């Protein structure tokens, strides 16, 4: 397919600036499209913009809410990006998040009166392991039977959800909780300490996210393992030629991203929720995929992209009240970002040129 | 590179059925066909001969309406036509059997035929039986395609074409999938079709088949017609020369002092997963340190499989036949990384995407295989070592680039090849496998690469050069063996053989010139 007079020519190289421009263009187009879309539903464009992008940053409480939502998004996206660079597609971070939350919850549910200093660190380890086990299943199936990790991780998300419901209506249910599908409240020793004053709910889980971001930055820029993963993604035949194991790449990618998602799940139950319950995440595992791409699969870019997405989550709640916009608005925004990102990234790989500027080649090359 | 003029074949009675005039096809800046003239008369079998990538398939796709020419005209029965789709080509009476089958495996023969013709599978089953009797192509209409052998599948493809009652049949490398026994019966069928007045365009790079079957051959090289000949009247040597495109040179043979055996391949047979690819059939050879073994052959005869098996990109399955021993230990089960740890280095024929990651900088591409040269400590990349290695490689090999930060894709083919060859040489390999070392690179770069290969031999490396270019092999190799159809001939000492003999071996005559060689030896 082609337009008259124009054609797409593959680029031989892309600069970091071009990568950044793709993300910036995506955000601008998504914001414009969203404002346009909701204006057609009868809302005032300025109110929409105000609610989504200004008010989330207007008070300490709101900023705290943004941090609470940014933390799991960034954490998961950092893990996913490592795999995405190697073209290992874990799209079931949501399920790994649920499993991480379940395994981490086992400890405070078993010792609800504990005041041990070790409880929170142990929950962190359990949360990461829970996510790794869940993504490890996908790695095992991929490396032994060549089962697509895309399908397997996605399906495992639904299984994780059913496991959660099963446990919450059975062995993990709070015996004194009037049959609600939720666990006992965790003791303080099983919760992240709150950062901030008053009603602010932001907690120390953001420190884990910051450490993960720094760790990923060092890994991506310095580690030979990251180089091997990247070659596997950019030029699979070159990776095979050099003898970089594809199996190892699959295991490494899925285990790191599973651990990050498990940690994020643990951060939810040990953070704003404070117990295990059936509703754990508003789709952080899926939104993190978009955050990873919008951040250009770069640890620093992901950090900013995560905050943007979190602002839209908080802004969606505000716009629901202020502008009467449906609660699905944040998901609509995520969809717009994905569509515009895919469209814009075409121009990373190709440049649009006029056919008339192409030299009229007569000689075979 | 001028060739003597060719006698025009006397086979142009009446009006041609199909005539191409000045047909060209460009993909962006790549020229696949340039100014091609071709004609074919009823009851004629015309070969289109050329190496892989010479533009044969593109040309046929234009005749069959899959692609449109960028320039030139196509005449059908004297009328100028624009063939805009395969459906239109079929209407005109052109049928094509593709090299890669276009059958759905899970449904039956008749159902497959029904997809491209009016009528229910039931009605067509009768027609299929009738046609299979008429043309001598035994096919069971109700058999599911997955249960058929490749030979049978090809018969289905052929029958499906014939049911449309074509006056021109295009066959794209039809024998590449067939066992030798099936080839003869295919030829009989084709001769039968010829007697019924059907014209056949037969695409191949197998010279012997063309000599057996075709009245005329149009030879393509780099997308251009280099000649139209009567294959029976030409020597195999002459046809090879037209196809490969240069006067095959005399040797200027260097002297070698081979030492102990560093690589031993015995009875190696590899079946390719793709039924269209040529695997390896009982390949055996030895490589000694301080010598260069040349492996000649037209590409597509198993060289690719051999290179992958030697490099460790494909490991031998435990049940596989044959063995590979390097420095006295079996390495068939070892992957590329482990073989490299034993000091094997390898230059693949694809530079971009395999020998180098295109979007990555040269320094990253140095890291690709040279990471063992002190560039990684405790899992972390040592930037200074990496930079020093890259700079040395660029300087030693005179790589023209903007420096270590230049992405591989910004280099010309020749410069990237020099970089890859240089990188692999700096690993000081015991066994060095080089595939198509000078494919598509300029004369100066080619000379440098060859000189470096000879230098390395002097330093004790055992080197295998897989190449299509006889000139190159006669220049650098101490011994030459030939690959044809997955088999490897015994090697001949370069001093005791001639390009003519190797040229004949390249089309499958492995015993060619044995007597002459013996005489020369005496």
JSON list of N, CA, C and O in Angstrom, two decimals, chain A residues 12-13 218 221-225 227 230-231 234-235 237-238 240-244 358 360-365, chain B residues 26 30 34 222 224 308 313 336-337 340 346 348 353-354 359 364 368 371 376 379-381 383 407 409 423-424:
[
{"chain": "A", "resi": 12, "resn": "UNK", "atom": "N", "xyz": [18.42, 3.52, 8.48]},
{"chain": "A", "resi": 12, "resn": "UNK", "atom": "CA", "xyz": [19.58, 2.71, 8.85]},
{"chain": "A", "resi": 12, "resn": "UNK", "atom": "C", "xyz": [19.95, 2.94, 10.31]},
{"chain": "A", "resi": 12, "resn": "UNK", "atom": "O", "xyz": [20.60, 2.13, 10.92]},
{"chain": "A", "resi": 13, "resn": "UNK", "atom": "N", "xyz": [19.55, 4.08, 10.88]},
{"chain": "A", "resi": 13, "resn": "UNK", "atom": "CA", "xyz": [19.88, 4.32, 12.28]},
{"chain": "A", "resi": 13, "resn": "UNK", "atom": "C", "xyz": [18.84, 5.21, 12.91]},
{"chain": "A", "resi": 13, "resn": "UNK", "atom": "O", "xyz": [18.18, 5.99, 12.24]},
{"chain": "A", "resi": 218, "resn": "UNK", "atom": "N", "xyz": [21.86, 0.64, 35.58]},
{"chain": "A", "resi": 218, "resn": "UNK", "atom": "CA", "xyz": [23.22, 0.07, 35.57]},
{"chain": "A", "resi": 218, "resn": "UNK", "atom": "C", "xyz": [23.25, -1.20, 34.73]},
{"chain": "A", "resi": 218, "resn": "UNK", "atom": "O", "xyz": [24.14, -1.41, 33.90]},
{"chain": "A", "resi": 221, "resn": "UNK", "atom": "N", "xyz": [23.10, -0.45, 31.00]},
{"chain": "A", "resi": 221, "resn": "UNK", "atom": "CA", "xyz": [24.25, 0.26, 30.43]},
{"chain": "A", "resi": 221, "resn": "UNK", "atom": "C", "xyz": [25.58, -0.46, 30.60]},
{"chain": "A", "resi": 221, "resn": "UNK", "atom": "O", "xyz": [26.51, -0.18, 29.86]},
{"chain": "A", "resi": 222, "resn": "UNK", "atom": "N", "xyz": [25.68, -1.35, 31.59]},
{"chain": "A", "resi": 222, "resn": "UNK", "atom": "CA", "xyz": [26.98, -1.92, 31.87]},
{"chain": "A", "resi": 222, "resn": "UNK", "atom": "C", "xyz": [27.05, -3.44, 31.77]},
{"chain": "A", "resi": 222, "resn": "UNK", "atom": "O", "xyz": [28.10, -4.00, 31.48]},
{"chain": "A", "resi": 223, "resn": "UNK", "atom": "N", "xyz": [25.95, -4.13, 32.04]},
{"chain": "A", "resi": 223, "resn": "UNK", "atom": "CA", "xyz": [26.06, -5.59, 32.19]},
{"chain": "A", "resi": 223, "resn": "UNK", "atom": "C", "xyz": [26.14, -6.30, 30.84]},
{"chain": "A", "resi": 223, "resn": "UNK", "atom": "O", "xyz": [25.41, -5.95, 29.90]},
{"chain": "A", "resi": 224, "resn": "UNK", "atom": "N", "xyz": [27.01, -7.29, 30.77]},
{"chain": "A", "resi": 224, "resn": "UNK", "atom": "CA", "xyz": [27.13, -8.08, 29.55]},
{"chain": "A", "resi": 224, "resn": "UNK", "atom": "C", "xyz": [25.84, -8.88, 29.31]},
{"chain": "A", "resi": 224, "resn": "UNK", "atom": "O", "xyz": [25.44, -9.09, 28.18]},
{"chain": "A", "resi": 225, "resn": "UNK", "atom": "N", "xyz": [25.20, -9.30, 30.41]},
{"chain": "A", "resi": 225, "resn": "UNK", "atom": "CA", "xyz": [23.95, -10.06, 30.27]},
{"chain": "A", "resi": 225, "resn": "UNK", "atom": "C", "xyz": [22.90, -9.22, 29.54]},
{"chain": "A", "resi": 225, "resn": "UNK", "atom": "O", "xyz": [22.16, -9.73, 28.69]},
{"chain": "A", "resi": 227, "resn": "UNK", "atom": "N", "xyz": [23.49, -6.87, 27.41]},
{"chain": "A", "resi": 227, "resn": "UNK", "atom": "CA", "xyz": [23.92, -6.81, 26.01]},
{"chain": "A", "resi": 227, "resn": "UNK", "atom": "C", "xyz": [23.46, -8.05, 25.26]},
{"chain": "A", "resi": 227, "resn": "UNK", "atom": "O", "xyz": [22.93, -7.97, 24.16]},
{"chain": "A", "resi": 230, "resn": "UNK", "atom": "N", "xyz": [19.86, -7.86, 24.57]},
{"chain": "A", "resi": 230, "resn": "UNK", "atom": "CA", "xyz": [19.53, -6.88, 23.54]},
{"chain": "A", "resi": 230, "resn": "UNK", "atom": "C", "xyz": [19.87, -7.40, 22.14]},
{"chain": "A", "resi": 230, "resn": "UNK", "atom": "O", "xyz": [19.10, -7.20, 21.20]},
{"chain": "A", "resi": 231, "resn": "UNK", "atom": "N", "xyz": [21.00, -8.07, 22.01]},
{"chain": "A", "resi": 231, "resn": "UNK", "atom": "CA", "xyz": [21.34, -8.64, 20.70]},
{"chain": "A", "resi": 231, "resn": "UNK", "atom": "C", "xyz": [20.27, -9.65, 20.29]},
{"chain": "A", "resi": 231, "resn": "UNK", "atom": "O", "xyz": [19.83, -9.68, 19.15]},
{"chain": "A", "resi": 234, "resn": "UNK", "atom": "N", "xyz": [17.41, -7.55, 18.97]},
{"chain": "A", "resi": 234, "resn": "UNK", "atom": "CA", "xyz": [17.64, -6.74, 17.77]},
{"chain": "A", "resi": 234, "resn": "UNK", "atom": "C", "xyz": [18.01, -7.59, 16.57]},
{"chain": "A", "resi": 234, "resn": "UNK", "atom": "O", "xyz": [17.63, -7.29, 15.45]},
{"chain": "A", "resi": 235, "resn": "UNK", "atom": "N", "xyz": [18.81, -8.61, 16.79]},
{"chain": "A", "resi": 235, "resn": "UNK", "atom": "CA", "xyz": [19.30, -9.42, 15.66]},
{"chain": "A", "resi": 235, "resn": "UNK", "atom": "C", "xyz": [19.44, -10.86, 16.14]},
{"chain": "A", "resi": 235, "resn": "UNK", "atom": "O", "xyz": [20.52, -11.29, 16.52]},
{"chain": "A", "resi": 237, "resn": "UNK", "atom": "N", "xyz": [19.61, -13.66, 14.70]},
{"chain": "A", "resi": 237, "resn": "UNK", "atom": "CA", "xyz": [20.59, -14.49, 13.99]},
{"chain": "A", "resi": 237, "resn": "UNK", "atom": "C", "xyz": [22.00, -14.16, 14.48]},
{"chain": "A", "resi": 237, "resn": "UNK", "atom": "O", "xyz": [22.86, -15.06, 14.56]},
{"chain": "A", "resi": 238, "resn": "UNK", "atom": "N", "xyz": [22.24, -12.89, 14.83]},
{"chain": "A", "resi": 238, "resn": "UNK", "atom": "CA", "xyz": [23.56, -12.51, 15.34]},
{"chain": "A", "resi": 238, "resn": "UNK", "atom": "C", "xyz": [23.77, -13.11, 16.73]},
{"chain": "A", "resi": 238, "resn": "UNK", "atom": "O", "xyz": [24.89, -13.52, 17.07]},
{"chain": "A", "resi": 240, "resn": "UNK", "atom": "N", "xyz": [22.50, -15.90, 17.79]},
{"chain": "A", "resi": 240, "resn": "UNK", "atom": "CA", "xyz": [22.75, -17.32, 17.58]},
{"chain": "A", "resi": 240, "resn": "UNK", "atom": "C", "xyz": [24.17, -17.54, 17.07]},
{"chain": "A", "resi": 240, "resn": "UNK", "atom": "O", "xyz": [24.87, -18.45, 17.50]},
{"chain": "A", "resi": 241, "resn": "UNK", "atom": "N", "xyz": [24.59, -16.65, 16.19]},
{"chain": "A", "resi": 241, "resn": "UNK", "atom": "CA", "xyz": [25.94, -16.69, 15.63]},
{"chain": "A", "resi": 241, "resn": "UNK", "atom": "C", "xyz": [26.99, -16.57, 16.73]},
{"chain": "A", "resi": 241, "resn": "UNK", "atom": "O", "xyz": [27.98, -17.29, 16.74]},
{"chain": "A", "resi": 242, "resn": "UNK", "atom": "N", "xyz": [26.74, -15.66, 17.69]},
{"chain": "A", "resi": 242, "resn": "UNK", "atom": "CA", "xyz": [27.70, -15.45, 18.76]},
{"chain": "A", "resi": 242, "resn": "UNK", "atom": "C", "xyz": [27.58, -16.51, 19.84]},
{"chain": "A", "resi": 242, "resn": "UNK", "atom": "O", "xyz": [28.42, -16.60, 20.72]},
{"chain": "A", "resi": 243, "resn": "UNK", "atom": "N", "xyz": [26.50, -17.30, 19.79]},
{"chain": "A", "resi": 243, "resn": "UNK", "atom": "CA", "xyz": [26.32, -18.35, 20.78]},
{"chain": "A", "resi": 243, "resn": "UNK", "atom": "C", "xyz": [25.64, -17.88, 22.05]},
{"chain": "A", "resi": 243, "resn": "UNK", "atom": "O", "xyz": [25.81, -18.48, 23.11]},
{"chain": "A", "resi": 244, "resn": "UNK", "atom": "N", "xyz": [24.86, -16.78, 21.96]},
{"chain": "A", "resi": 244, "resn": "UNK", "atom": "CA", "xyz": [24.10, -16.34, 23.13]},
{"chain": "A", "resi": 244, "resn": "UNK", "atom": "C", "xyz": [22.84, -17.21, 23.21]},
{"chain": "A", "resi": 244, "resn": "UNK", "atom": "O", "xyz": [22.06, -17.27, 22.28]},
{"chain": "A", "resi": 358, "resn": "UNK", "atom": "N", "xyz": [13.98, 10.05, -4.82]},
{"chain": "A", "resi": 358, "resn": "UNK", "atom": "CA", "xyz": [14.75, 8.82, -4.98]},
{"chain": "A", "resi": 358, "resn": "UNK", "atom": "C", "xyz": [15.49, 8.85, -6.30]},
{"chain": "A", "resi": 358, "resn": "UNK", "atom": "O", "xyz": [14.92, 9.18, -7.33]},
{"chain": "A", "resi": 360, "resn": "UNK", "atom": "N", "xyz": [16.91, 7.75, -9.68]},
{"chain": "A", "resi": 360, "resn": "UNK", "atom": "CA", "xyz": [16.40, 6.80, -10.66]},
{"chain": "A", "resi": 360, "resn": "UNK", "atom": "C", "xyz": [17.50, 5.80, -10.97]},
{"chain": "A", "resi": 360, "resn": "UNK", "atom": "O", "xyz": [18.39, 6.06, -11.77]},
{"chain": "A", "resi": 361, "resn": "UNK", "atom": "N", "xyz": [17.45, 4.67, -10.30]},
{"chain": "A", "resi": 361, "resn": "UNK", "atom": "CA", "xyz": [18.56, 3.73, -10.40]},
{"chain": "A", "resi": 361, "resn": "UNK", "atom": "C", "xyz": [18.46, 2.92, -11.68]},
{"chain": "A", "resi": 361, "resn": "UNK", "atom": "O", "xyz": [17.44, 2.31, -11.95]},
{"chain": "A", "resi": 362, "resn": "UNK", "atom": "N", "xyz": [19.49, 2.97, -12.48]},
{"chain": "A", "resi": 362, "resn": "UNK", "atom": "CA", "xyz": [19.48, 2.21, -13.72]},
{"chain": "A", "resi": 362, "resn": "UNK", "atom": "C", "xyz": [20.33, 0.95, -13.59]},
{"chain": "A", "resi": 362, "resn": "UNK", "atom": "O", "xyz": [19.99, -0.10, -14.10]},
{"chain": "A", "resi": 363, "resn": "UNK", "atom": "N", "xyz": [21.43, 1.08, -12.85]},
{"chain": "A", "resi": 363, "resn": "UNK", "atom": "CA", "xyz": [22.35, -0.04, -12.74]},
{"chain": "A", "resi": 363, "resn": "UNK", "atom": "C", "xyz": [21.96, -0.95, -11.58]},
{"chain": "A", "resi": 363, "resn": "UNK", "atom": "O", "xyz": [21.55, -0.46, -10.53]},
{"chain": "A", "resi": 364, "resn": "UNK", "atom": "N", "xyz": [22.08, -2.24, -11.76]},
{"chain": "A", "resi": 364, "resn": "UNK", "atom": "CA", "xyz": [21.80, -3.13, -10.63]},
{"chain": "A", "resi": 364, "resn": "UNK", "atom": "C", "xyz": [22.80, -2.85, -9.51]},
{"chain": "A", "resi": 364, "resn": "UNK", "atom": "O", "xyz": [23.94, -2.49, -9.78]},
{"chain": "A", "resi": 365, "resn": "UNK", "atom": "N", "xyz": [22.35, -3.07, -8.27]},
{"chain": "A", "resi": 365, "resn": "UNK", "atom": "CA", "xyz": [23.27, -2.84, -7.16]},
{"chain": "A", "resi": 365, "resn": "UNK", "atom": "C", "xyz": [23.86, -4.15, -6.70]},
{"chain": "A", "resi": 365, "resn": "UNK", "atom": "O", "xyz": [23.28, -5.18, -6.92]},
{"chain": "B", "resi": 26, "resn": "UNK", "atom": "N", "xyz": [12.24, -2.68, -10.05]},
{"chain": "B", "resi": 26, "resn": "UNK", "atom": "CA", "xyz": [13.02, -2.10, -8.97]},
{"chain": "B", "resi": 26, "resn": "UNK", "atom": "C", "xyz": [12.25, -2.22, -7.67]},
{"chain": "B", "resi": 26, "resn": "UNK", "atom": "O", "xyz": [11.03, -2.08, -7.64]},
{"chain": "B", "resi": 30, "resn": "UNK", "atom": "N", "xyz": [16.83, -1.11, -5.00]},
{"chain": "B", "resi": 30, "resn": "UNK", "atom": "CA", "xyz": [17.38, -2.38, -5.44]},
{"chain": "B", "resi": 30, "resn": "UNK", "atom": "C", "xyz": [16.81, -2.76, -6.80]},
{"chain": "B", "resi": 30, "resn": "UNK", "atom": "O", "xyz": [15.60, -2.71, -7.00]},
{"chain": "B", "resi": 34, "resn": "UNK", "atom": "N", "xyz": [16.68, -5.99, -14.93]},
{"chain": "B", "resi": 34, "resn": "UNK", "atom": "CA", "xyz": [17.03, -4.81, -15.70]},
{"chain": "B", "resi": 34, "resn": "UNK", "atom": "C", "xyz": [17.00, -5.14, -17.19]},
{"chain": "B", "resi": 34, "resn": "UNK", "atom": "O", "xyz": [17.78, -5.97, -17.64]},
{"chain": "B", "resi": 222, "resn": "UNK", "atom": "N", "xyz": [22.75, -11.03, -12.12]},
{"chain": "B", "resi": 222, "resn": "UNK", "atom": "CA", "xyz": [22.48, -9.73, -11.51]},
{"chain": "B", "resi": 222, "resn": "UNK", "atom": "C", "xyz": [21.29, -9.06, -12.18]},
{"chain": "B", "resi": 222, "resn": "UNK", "atom": "O", "xyz": [21.31, -7.86, -12.43]},
{"chain": "B", "resi": 224, "resn": "UNK", "atom": "N", "xyz": [20.18, -9.17, -15.21]},
{"chain": "B", "resi": 224, "resn": "UNK", "atom": "CA", "xyz": [20.26, -8.90, -16.64]},
{"chain": "B", "resi": 224, "resn": "UNK", "atom": "C", "xyz": [20.43, -10.20, -17.42]},
{"chain": "B", "resi": 224, "resn": "UNK", "atom": "O", "xyz": [20.99, -11.15, -16.92]},
{"chain": "B", "resi": 308, "resn": "UNK", "atom": "N", "xyz": [26.57, -23.73, 9.14]},
{"chain": "B", "resi": 308, "resn": "UNK", "atom": "CA", "xyz": [25.87, -23.69, 10.43]},
{"chain": "B", "resi": 308, "resn": "UNK", "atom": "C", "xyz": [26.28, -24.86, 11.31]},
{"chain": "B", "resi": 308, "resn": "UNK", "atom": "O", "xyz": [26.39, -24.74, 12.53]},
{"chain": "B", "resi": 313, "resn": "UNK", "atom": "N", "xyz": [26.03, -23.02, 15.31]},
{"chain": "B", "resi": 313, "resn": "UNK", "atom": "CA", "xyz": [24.71, -22.38, 15.35]},
{"chain": "B", "resi": 313, "resn": "UNK", "atom": "C", "xyz": [23.63, -23.45, 15.32]},
{"chain": "B", "resi": 313, "resn": "UNK", "atom": "O", "xyz": [22.59, -23.31, 15.95]},
{"chain": "B", "resi": 336, "resn": "UNK", "atom": "N", "xyz": [27.49, -22.76, 19.69]},
{"chain": "B", "resi": 336, "resn": "UNK", "atom": "CA", "xyz": [28.45, -21.81, 19.10]},
{"chain": "B", "resi": 336, "resn": "UNK", "atom": "C", "xyz": [29.38, -21.24, 20.17]},
{"chain": "B", "resi": 336, "resn": "UNK", "atom": "O", "xyz": [30.58, -21.11, 19.94]},
{"chain": "B", "resi": 337, "resn": "UNK", "atom": "N", "xyz": [28.85, -20.90, 21.35]},
{"chain": "B", "resi": 337, "resn": "UNK", "atom": "CA", "xyz": [29.67, -20.27, 22.39]},
{"chain": "B", "resi": 337, "resn": "UNK", "atom": "C", "xyz": [30.76, -21.24, 22.85]},
{"chain": "B", "resi": 337, "resn": "UNK", "atom": "O", "xyz": [31.92, -20.86, 23.02]},
{"chain": "B", "resi": 340, "resn": "UNK", "atom": "N", "xyz": [33.40, -21.66, 20.21]},
{"chain": "B", "resi": 340, "resn": "UNK", "atom": "CA", "xyz": [34.25, -20.48, 20.18]},
{"chain": "B", "resi": 340, "resn": "UNK", "atom": "C", "xyz": [35.25, -20.50, 21.33]},
{"chain": "B", "resi": 340, "resn": "UNK", "atom": "O", "xyz": [36.38, -20.04, 21.18]},
{"chain": "B", "resi": 346, "resn": "UNK", "atom": "N", "xyz": [34.37, -17.73, 13.03]},
{"chain": "B", "resi": 346, "resn": "UNK", "atom": "CA", "xyz": [33.50, -17.99, 11.88]},
{"chain": "B", "resi": 346, "resn": "UNK", "atom": "C", "xyz": [33.05, -16.65, 11.30]},
{"chain": "B", "resi": 346, "resn": "UNK", "atom": "O", "xyz": [32.65, -15.75, 12.01]},
{"chain": "B", "resi": 348, "resn": "UNK", "atom": "N", "xyz": [30.19, -15.48, 8.75]},
{"chain": "B", "resi": 348, "resn": "UNK", "atom": "CA", "xyz": [29.04, -16.00, 7.99]},
{"chain": "B", "resi": 348, "resn": "UNK", "atom": "C", "xyz": [28.85, -15.23, 6.69]},
{"chain": "B", "resi": 348, "resn": "UNK", "atom": "O", "xyz": [29.39, -14.13, 6.53]},
{"chain": "B", "resi": 353, "resn": "UNK", "atom": "N", "xyz": [23.03, -8.54, 10.26]},
{"chain": "B", "resi": 353, "resn": "UNK", "atom": "CA", "xyz": [21.99, -9.32, 10.95]},
{"chain": "B", "resi": 353, "resn": "UNK", "atom": "C", "xyz": [22.48, -10.62, 11.51]},
{"chain": "B", "resi": 353, "resn": "UNK", "atom": "O", "xyz": [21.88, -11.17, 12.42]},
{"chain": "B", "resi": 354, "resn": "UNK", "atom": "N", "xyz": [23.59, -11.15, 10.97]},
{"chain": "B", "resi": 354, "resn": "UNK", "atom": "CA", "xyz": [24.13, -12.39, 11.53]},
{"chain": "B", "resi": 354, "resn": "UNK", "atom": "C", "xyz": [25.56, -12.17, 12.01]},
{"chain": "B", "resi": 354, "resn": "UNK", "atom": "O", "xyz": [25.85, -12.33, 13.18]},
{"chain": "B", "resi": 359, "resn": "UNK", "atom": "N", "xyz": [21.81, -2.39, 13.85]},
{"chain": "B", "resi": 359, "resn": "UNK", "atom": "CA", "xyz": [21.58, -1.11, 14.50]},
{"chain": "B", "resi": 359, "resn": "UNK", "atom": "C", "xyz": [22.61, -0.83, 15.59]},
{"chain": "B", "resi": 359, "resn": "UNK", "atom": "O", "xyz": [22.64, 0.26, 16.15]},
{"chain": "B", "resi": 364, "resn": "UNK", "atom": "N", "xyz": [29.90, -2.27, 19.89]},
{"chain": "B", "resi": 364, "resn": "UNK", "atom": "CA", "xyz": [29.00, -3.32, 20.39]},
{"chain": "B", "resi": 364, "resn": "UNK", "atom": "C", "xyz": [29.18, -4.59, 19.57]},
{"chain": "B", "resi": 364, "resn": "UNK", "atom": "O", "xyz": [29.11, -5.70, 20.09]},
{"chain": "B", "resi": 368, "resn": "UNK", "atom": "N", "xyz": [30.31, -8.58, 20.48]},
{"chain": "B", "resi": 368, "resn": "UNK", "atom": "CA", "xyz": [29.48, -9.72, 20.09]},
{"chain": "B", "resi": 368, "resn": "UNK", "atom": "C", "xyz": [30.24, -11.04, 20.19]},
{"chain": "B", "resi": 368, "resn": "UNK", "atom": "O", "xyz": [29.76, -11.99, 20.82]},
{"chain": "B", "resi": 371, "resn": "UNK", "atom": "N", "xyz": [34.06, -10.86, 23.28]},
{"chain": "B", "resi": 371, "resn": "UNK", "atom": "CA", "xyz": [33.90, -10.55, 24.71]},
{"chain": "B", "resi": 371, "resn": "UNK", "atom": "C", "xyz": [34.86, -11.34, 25.57]},
{"chain": "B", "resi": 371, "resn": "UNK", "atom": "O", "xyz": [35.16, -10.94, 26.69]},
{"chain": "B", "resi": 376, "resn": "UNK", "atom": "N", "xyz": [34.95, -8.39, 29.47]},
{"chain": "B", "resi": 376, "resn": "UNK", "atom": "CA", "xyz": [33.91, -8.55, 30.49]},
{"chain": "B", "resi": 376, "resn": "UNK", "atom": "C", "xyz": [34.56, -9.02, 31.78]},
{"chain": "B", "resi": 376, "resn": "UNK", "atom": "O", "xyz": [35.32, -10.00, 31.77]},
{"chain": "B", "resi": 379, "resn": "UNK", "atom": "N", "xyz": [30.88, -9.91, 34.98]},
{"chain": "B", "resi": 379, "resn": "UNK", "atom": "CA", "xyz": [29.59, -9.63, 34.34]},
{"chain": "B", "resi": 379, "resn": "UNK", "atom": "C", "xyz": [29.44, -8.22, 33.80]},
{"chain": "B", "resi": 379, "resn": "UNK", "atom": "O", "xyz": [28.45, -7.92, 33.15]},
{"chain": "B", "resi": 380, "resn": "UNK", "atom": "N", "xyz": [30.41, -7.35, 34.10]},
{"chain": "B", "resi": 380, "resn": "UNK", "atom": "CA", "xyz": [30.30, -5.96, 33.64]},
{"chain": "B", "resi": 380, "resn": "UNK", "atom": "C", "xyz": [31.23, -5.73, 32.45]},
{"chain": "B", "resi": 380, "resn": "UNK", "atom": "O", "xyz": [32.35, -6.26, 32.41]},
{"chain": "B", "resi": 381, "resn": "UNK", "atom": "N", "xyz": [30.75, -4.92, 31.51]},
{"chain": "B", "resi": 381, "resn": "UNK", "atom": "CA", "xyz": [31.52, -4.65, 30.30]},
{"chain": "B", "resi": 381, "resn": "UNK", "atom": "C", "xyz": [32.65, -3.68, 30.61]},
{"chain": "B", "resi": 381, "resn": "UNK", "atom": "O", "xyz": [32.42, -2.66, 31.27]},
{"chain": "B", "resi": 383, "resn": "UNK", "atom": "N", "xyz": [34.70, -1.00, 29.28]},
{"chain": "B", "resi": 383, "resn": "UNK", "atom": "CA", "xyz": [34.61, -0.12, 28.12]},
{"chain": "B", "resi": 383, "resn": "UNK", "atom": "C", "xyz": [35.97, 0.16, 27.47]},
{"chain": "B", "resi": 383, "resn": "UNK", "atom": "O", "xyz": [36.05, 0.29, 26.26]},
{"chain": "B", "resi": 407, "resn": "UNK", "atom": "N", "xyz": [26.99, 2.83, 13.69]},
{"chain": "B", "resi": 407, "resn": "UNK", "atom": "CA", "xyz": [26.20, 1.61, 13.61]},
{"chain": "B", "resi": 407, "resn": "UNK", "atom": "C", "xyz": [26.65, 0.77, 12.41]},
{"chain": "B", "resi": 407, "resn": "UNK", "atom": "O", "xyz": [27.02, 1.32, 11.37]},
{"chain": "B", "resi": 409, "resn": "UNK", "atom": "N", "xyz": [25.07, -0.79, 10.28]},
{"chain": "B", "resi": 409, "resn": "UNK", "atom": "CA", "xyz": [24.29, -0.62, 9.06]},
{"chain": "B", "resi": 409, "resn": "UNK", "atom": "C", "xyz": [24.74, 0.59, 8.25]},
{"chain": "B", "resi": 409, "resn": "UNK", "atom": "O", "xyz": [24.35, 0.73, 7.10]},
{"chain": "B", "resi": 423, "resn": "UNK", "atom": "N", "xyz": [37.70, -8.78, 13.16]},
{"chain": "B", "resi": 423, "resn": "UNK", "atom": "CA", "xyz": [37.31, -9.15, 14.52]},
{"chain": "B", "resi": 423, "resn": "UNK", "atom": "C", "xyz": [37.57, -10.64, 14.77]},
{"chain": "B", "resi": 423, "resn": "UNK", "atom": "O", "xyz": [38.15, -11.02, 15.78]},
{"chain": "B", "resi": 424, "resn": "UNK", "atom": "N", "xyz": [37.15, -11.46, 13.82]},
{"chain": "B", "resi": 424, "resn": "UNK", "atom": "CA", "xyz": [37.31, -12.91, 14.01]},
{"chain": "B", "resi": 424, "resn": "UNK", "atom": "C", "xyz": [38.79, -13.30, 13.98]},
{"chain": "B", "resi": 424, "resn": "UNK", "atom": "O", "xyz": [39.21, -14.19, 14.72]}
]
